[in-house]
Amino acid sequence: MYYDRIIPMKEELSIDIIGLAGACSYALDCIEAELVNIKNKHGKRVAYISIRMAEYWKIQGDELQDLAMCALLHDNALTQYISEELKKDSVIDLKKDLSEEKTNLHCIYGEKNITKLPFKTDVSNVILYHHEHADGTGPFQKKWNEIPLFARIIHLADIIDIIRNSIDSDDNSWDFMCQYLSQNKDSLFDSECVNAFLHVFTKESFMCLSDDSFETKLWEAIPREKLVFDWEMCKDVADFFAKIVDYKSSFTSRHSIGVAEKVSMLAQYMGYDSITVQKMYLAGALHDIGKMAVGNEILEKPDKLTDDEFSKMKNHAGYTYLILSEVNDFEEIRDWAAFHHEKLNGKGYPFGKTAAELNEPERIMACIDIYQALTEDRPYKKGLSHEKTCEILDDMAQKGFVDSDISKKIRECFGGI
């Protein structure tokens, strides 16, 4: 692996991990909206319902932050699940399969994925059991007293939001919800969680889930403390998010991680300090997070894209910018990630930046994205050699698309691999 050649770093990076989880939840919502018609911000609404219910048990501080992060990422394995199941059976009904038969698979994947995230408290089995029923009829047949409290909270919050989304009239949603909870008490939900929900919500406060006011209240309630990252934690967190993006399409199954590995290696080769190298790795891992908002019928189209399809494809870089704008004090990493399709001659996208507006890390990201895309194997093509790829980069530099000095550094840095 390329990152194995990176020297361990002693300096540390401080990241708004909850903000990053919130940004990722938006990307996951885009996938869930395609599958089961859930409106955007589902992850954030589940998090809001969960942290409000937490008031019943007086959960605060680190525990509250960890509950919020679990709720935001409760469906973190959605793209992985889809990818793995489609490899086995290309004609499965994913909507039915996800909701009925194999719910436990995305829970298993999701539980494994979060083990390297920097939680401050024990969140074991929270994601694994977040679809369990109180009476033991869920995917793993665990009864409510065998299920972690956070999993029980998220389970109720998840279903509440799905049902709320399916009701046409906001005026009827509260009464219907109360009736539904009463009917499913001690079967689908445990009585303690039902009591907690009804204790903290009223008809009026429940209405805020139908507009965007809940999001402001969510961020006000969560501690949202930054976490200090060392190199290993930075890589673990970056890889977690990169894998979510890369599972979106088999056409780019390792692209984000490949960009992260190579961009950090090149940055170190060029003499950047260790904090910048870590930031570059994170930016590389996140650079295509906006593709979560683009349909696979476009991402995986074997033929040439129409003008309209190409316009939608180009939107992914803008989505990356918008998604990562939610993270506090993340502007530098956001720009390095989002500007990877900008060109020095001003003809790139999403913003048409010119050479004078693009700094060196942004230029590095653009070159590495091209290098990785050309050298990696994809289902429809074999990756090009290092030499051939460098020739293409040199040609693009001559045409004013990319930085010629960085193209030369890439030739030097990766020539011996």
XYZ file of C-alpha atoms in Angstrom:
417
model
C 0.000 0.000 0.000
C 1.168 3.514 -0.768
C 0.324 4.829 2.689
C 2.633 2.240 4.224
C 5.479 4.290 2.814
C 4.340 7.458 4.590
C 6.394 8.260 7.669
C 4.285 8.318 10.882
C 3.587 11.875 12.022
C 3.774 13.342 15.501
C 1.771 16.517 14.818
C -2.001 16.300 15.298
C -4.993 17.575 13.398
C -8.218 18.842 15.006
C -11.449 17.887 13.200
C -15.182 18.544 13.711
C -16.044 14.830 13.582
C -19.766 15.345 14.271
C -19.972 17.881 11.453
C -18.214 15.414 9.174
C -20.676 12.680 10.188
C -23.533 15.075 9.453
C -22.117 15.829 6.030
C -21.791 12.127 5.324
C -25.379 11.520 6.465
C -26.574 13.845 3.700
C -24.665 11.794 1.137
C -26.184 8.582 2.524
C -29.638 10.155 2.391
C -29.226 10.644 -1.353
C -28.841 6.882 -1.754
C -31.710 6.090 0.615
C -33.970 8.534 -1.237
C -33.401 6.549 -4.449
C -34.258 3.239 -2.747
C -37.118 3.865 -0.373
C -38.275 7.400 -1.169
C -37.090 8.931 2.090
C -36.581 12.662 1.889
C -33.165 14.208 2.387
C -31.966 14.822 5.940
C -33.327 11.498 7.171
C -30.076 10.852 9.069
C -30.225 14.252 10.734
C -33.880 13.826 11.678
C -33.086 10.438 13.225
C -30.245 12.107 15.124
C -32.528 14.911 16.307
C -35.249 12.547 17.500
C -32.592 10.438 19.230
C -30.929 13.278 21.125
C -34.310 14.644 22.166
C -35.278 11.203 23.522
C -31.927 11.147 25.334
C -33.227 13.967 27.549
C -35.491 11.383 29.205
C -32.425 9.558 30.560
C -30.451 12.807 31.097
C -27.771 11.676 28.625
C -25.208 14.445 28.132
C -21.637 15.249 27.058
C -19.593 12.522 25.378
C -22.465 10.033 25.486
C -24.798 12.455 23.730
C -22.218 13.218 21.053
C -21.637 9.505 20.448
C -25.387 8.833 20.245
C -25.705 11.608 17.666
C -22.843 10.217 15.601
C -24.316 6.704 15.654
C -27.714 8.085 14.631
C -26.236 10.152 11.799
C -24.355 7.111 10.503
C -26.876 4.379 11.325
C -27.123 3.440 7.632
C -23.433 3.908 6.851
C -23.241 0.517 5.092
C -26.064 1.208 2.655
C -23.846 1.574 -0.432
C -21.724 -1.387 0.667
C -24.799 -3.554 1.116
C -26.134 -2.613 -2.310
C -22.767 -3.265 -3.945
C -22.250 -6.652 -2.268
C -25.781 -7.899 -2.974
C -25.744 -6.792 -6.612
C -22.511 -8.756 -7.121
C -24.418 -11.869 -6.033
C -27.729 -11.191 -7.761
C -28.165 -8.446 -10.339
C -31.975 -8.734 -10.396
C -32.785 -8.578 -6.669
C -35.492 -6.182 -5.511
C -33.345 -3.966 -3.310
C -36.291 -2.086 -1.830
C -37.929 -5.307 -0.652
C -34.654 -6.993 0.253
C -33.421 -4.065 2.330
C -36.664 -3.701 4.251
C -37.418 -7.374 4.856
C -35.077 -10.290 4.321
C -31.507 -9.154 4.794
C -31.674 -6.110 7.015
C -29.126 -7.805 9.243
C -26.447 -7.655 6.532
C -26.255 -3.876 6.368
C -26.284 -3.839 10.181
C -23.334 -6.255 10.274
C -21.423 -4.243 7.690
C -22.254 -0.980 9.446
C -21.166 -2.229 12.868
C -17.831 -3.356 11.472
C -17.305 -0.064 9.638
C -17.647 2.163 12.702
C -15.177 0.240 14.884
C -12.333 2.556 13.884
C -14.237 5.805 14.335
C -13.170 7.869 17.363
C -16.048 7.360 19.799
C -15.453 8.415 23.387
C -17.812 5.866 24.944
C -18.696 2.229 24.305
C -21.062 2.005 21.312
C -20.685 -1.736 20.744
C -23.681 -3.328 18.986
C -25.529 -0.015 18.569
C -25.467 -0.180 14.770
C -25.638 -3.980 14.757
C -28.929 -4.101 16.672
C -30.635 -0.900 15.520
C -33.326 -2.881 13.658
C -34.148 -5.263 16.521
C -37.709 -5.527 17.855
C -38.493 -5.341 21.545
C -40.205 -8.745 21.517
C -37.269 -10.565 19.882
C -38.749 -10.885 16.382
C -36.090 -8.724 14.720
C -33.205 -9.832 12.456
C -31.085 -11.201 15.335
C -33.984 -12.249 17.627
C -32.696 -10.075 20.467
C -35.229 -8.894 23.040
C -35.252 -5.332 24.319
C -33.247 -6.098 27.475
C -30.455 -7.594 25.329
C -30.207 -4.523 23.112
C -28.095 -1.417 23.932
C -30.178 1.622 24.816
C -28.726 3.673 21.941
C -29.759 0.968 19.450
C -33.314 0.986 20.850
C -33.480 4.783 20.642
C -32.209 4.884 17.054
C -34.570 2.076 16.045
C -37.609 4.025 17.212
C -36.341 7.312 15.767
C -35.600 5.672 12.400
C -39.073 4.154 12.043
C -40.805 7.293 13.311
C -39.165 9.376 10.592
C -39.896 6.829 7.849
C -43.576 6.728 8.834
C -43.767 10.510 9.254
C -42.374 10.866 5.744
C -45.097 8.586 4.338
C -48.025 10.549 5.802
C -49.495 13.112 3.410
C -50.767 15.631 5.952
C -48.701 17.081 8.794
C -51.949 17.706 10.650
C -52.606 13.969 10.927
C -49.045 12.794 11.524
C -48.872 13.323 15.290
C -52.141 11.551 16.095
C -51.246 8.686 13.789
C -47.794 8.411 15.356
C -49.165 8.240 18.884
C -51.625 5.538 17.831
C -48.870 3.589 16.038
C -46.569 3.702 19.068
C -49.387 2.561 21.342
C -50.237 -0.363 19.062
C -46.602 -1.481 18.781
C -45.533 -0.923 22.379
C -43.722 -3.966 23.803
C -43.640 -5.612 20.378
C -41.785 -3.408 17.894
C -40.635 -0.885 20.518
C -39.930 -1.250 24.217
C -42.182 0.695 26.556
C -39.308 2.763 27.977
C -38.418 4.204 24.556
C -42.070 4.864 23.734
C -42.447 6.704 27.040
C -39.273 8.684 26.349
C -40.538 9.803 22.933
C -43.936 10.860 24.265
C -42.291 12.588 27.227
C -40.072 14.890 25.156
C -42.253 15.514 22.078
C -45.541 17.327 21.759
C -47.604 17.813 18.612
C -46.103 21.276 18.202
C -42.473 20.241 18.704
C -42.944 17.228 16.422
C -43.978 19.591 13.631
C -40.437 21.020 13.412
C -39.350 17.794 11.670
C -41.329 18.925 8.630
C -39.231 22.032 8.115
C -35.556 22.830 8.554
C -35.800 24.310 12.051
C -34.940 20.944 13.633
C -31.453 21.068 12.109
C -30.552 24.276 13.934
C -31.832 22.728 17.174
C -29.818 19.559 16.494
C -26.510 21.414 16.193
C -27.332 23.551 19.232
C -27.951 20.462 21.369
C -24.934 18.345 20.392
C -21.653 19.244 22.115
C -19.869 19.049 18.710
C -16.394 19.091 20.211
C -13.494 18.770 17.831
C -11.317 15.703 18.132
C -7.548 15.704 17.854
C -6.380 13.300 15.159
C -3.032 11.619 14.884
C -2.014 10.085 11.550
C -3.583 6.664 12.197
C -6.897 8.127 13.324
C -6.908 10.516 10.365
C -6.405 7.612 7.982
C -9.051 5.452 9.696
C -11.671 8.223 9.554
C -10.778 9.165 5.975
C -10.933 5.545 4.841
C -14.329 5.108 6.514
C -15.822 7.913 4.436
C -13.908 6.979 1.277
C -15.277 3.435 1.342
C -18.843 4.738 1.578
C -18.233 6.795 -1.569
C -16.352 4.071 -3.435
C -19.053 1.467 -2.812
C -21.472 3.738 -4.672
C -20.212 2.363 -7.992
C -18.188 -0.684 -9.017
C -16.672 1.523 -11.721
C -14.679 3.406 -9.103
C -14.345 0.779 -6.373
C -11.058 2.096 -4.916
C -10.792 5.499 -6.528
C -11.198 7.717 -3.457
C -8.794 5.700 -1.323
C -6.341 5.583 -4.229
C -6.474 9.379 -4.581
C -6.006 9.817 -0.823
C -2.971 7.517 -0.750
C -1.285 9.097 -3.738
C -2.050 12.730 -2.976
C -0.611 12.422 0.541
C 2.440 10.604 -0.760
C 3.060 13.290 -3.398
C 2.514 16.074 -0.853
C 5.141 14.526 1.407
C 7.491 14.051 -1.558
C 7.095 17.749 -2.377
C 8.065 18.740 1.168
C 4.751 19.634 2.753
C 4.534 19.499 6.545
C 2.832 16.546 8.215
C -0.407 18.373 9.083
C -0.868 19.354 5.432
C -0.139 15.780 4.340
C -2.891 14.551 6.665
C -5.307 17.175 5.353
C -4.493 16.164 1.789
C -5.229 12.519 2.611
C -8.594 13.514 4.083
C -9.405 15.766 1.109
C -8.506 12.961 -1.287
C -10.767 10.529 0.541
C -13.682 12.987 0.385
C -13.188 14.538 -3.056
C -15.970 12.512 -4.715
C -18.495 12.515 -1.861
C -20.715 14.610 -4.133
C -21.133 11.598 -6.433
C -23.513 10.178 -3.845
C -26.044 12.689 -5.216
C -25.594 11.499 -8.821
C -27.517 8.473 -10.071
C -25.642 5.318 -11.074
C -27.395 5.352 -14.437
C -25.105 8.297 -15.187
C -22.029 7.207 -13.225
C -22.013 3.790 -14.888
C -23.341 4.600 -18.364
C -21.129 2.711 -20.853
C -21.871 5.097 -23.730
C -20.995 8.755 -24.103
C -23.018 11.005 -21.803
C -25.534 13.370 -23.332
C -25.064 17.088 -22.644
C -27.744 16.935 -19.950
C -26.185 13.845 -18.348
C -22.719 15.383 -18.416
C -24.107 18.518 -16.784
C -25.531 16.344 -13.980
C -22.242 14.483 -13.678
C -20.348 17.775 -13.314
C -22.638 18.699 -10.425
C -20.842 16.167 -8.211
C -17.951 18.549 -7.563
C -20.403 21.265 -6.532
C -22.179 18.799 -4.264
C -18.841 17.943 -2.659
C -18.375 21.659 -1.935
C -21.870 22.012 -0.446
C -21.707 18.804 1.606
C -18.314 19.596 3.135
C -19.359 23.196 3.853
C -21.363 21.773 6.775
C -18.170 20.906 8.658
C -16.814 23.606 10.973
C -13.400 25.080 10.079
C -13.076 22.724 7.116
C -12.801 25.306 4.344
C -9.259 24.441 3.297
C -9.885 20.689 3.046
C -13.268 21.352 1.403
C -11.681 23.440 -1.353
C -8.877 20.955 -1.987
C -11.517 18.247 -2.324
C -14.108 20.129 -4.363
C -11.829 21.862 -6.885
C -10.365 18.673 -8.371
C -12.029 19.322 -11.753
C -10.955 22.949 -12.010
C -8.518 23.814 -14.819
C -5.805 26.469 -14.923
C -7.340 27.965 -18.085
C -10.626 28.634 -16.284
C -12.583 26.001 -18.229
C -13.017 23.528 -15.379
C -15.909 23.071 -12.996
C -17.810 23.631 -10.726
C -16.717 27.270 -10.421
C -14.510 27.935 -13.462
C -11.521 28.921 -11.305
C -8.498 30.381 -13.077
C -4.801 29.704 -12.468
C -4.585 32.780 -10.234
C -7.366 31.359 -8.033
C -5.998 27.821 -7.654
C -3.329 27.164 -5.025
C -0.793 24.361 -5.210
C -2.693 21.760 -3.100
C -5.761 22.293 -5.306
C -3.596 21.805 -8.401
C -2.059 18.673 -6.883
C -5.511 17.214 -6.230
C -6.584 17.833 -9.824
C -3.496 16.079 -11.204
C -3.703 13.125 -8.826
C -7.409 12.615 -9.564
C -6.536 12.296 -13.260
C -3.518 10.083 -12.561
C -5.521 7.724 -10.344
C -8.440 7.536 -12.796
C -6.131 6.685 -15.700
C -3.951 4.126 -13.910
C -6.674 2.181 -12.067
C -8.467 -0.820 -13.540
C -12.192 -0.422 -14.099
C -14.796 -2.919 -15.339
C -14.688 -1.370 -18.815
C -10.930 -0.746 -19.182
C -7.448 -1.735 -18.054
C -5.447 0.880 -16.213
C -2.737 2.711 -18.157
C 0.939 2.486 -17.312
C 2.699 5.152 -15.264
C 4.625 6.338 -18.342
C 1.567 6.599 -20.592
C -0.382 8.422 -17.874
C 2.446 10.909 -17.374
C 2.499 11.581 -21.118
C -1.210 12.415 -20.981
C -0.660 14.713 -17.985
C 2.217 16.449 -19.794
C -0.032 16.998 -22.800
C -2.759 18.425 -20.572
C -0.168 20.732 -18.987
C 0.885 21.999 -22.420
C -2.764 22.762 -23.196
C -3.096 24.799 -20.008
C -5.318 22.396 -18.116
C -3.019 21.298 -15.290
C 0.217 22.419 -13.633
C 3.320 21.252 -15.532
C 5.554 21.336 -12.433
C 3.183 18.994 -10.573
C 3.014 16.714 -13.598
C 6.806 16.417 -13.441
C 6.721 15.706 -9.702
C 4.206 12.909 -10.291
C 6.536 11.360 -12.843
C 9.368 11.445 -10.300
C 7.375 10.402 -7.235
C 5.597 7.374 -8.677
C 8.177 6.338 -11.262
C 9.806 3.759 -9.007
C 6.595 2.106 -7.805
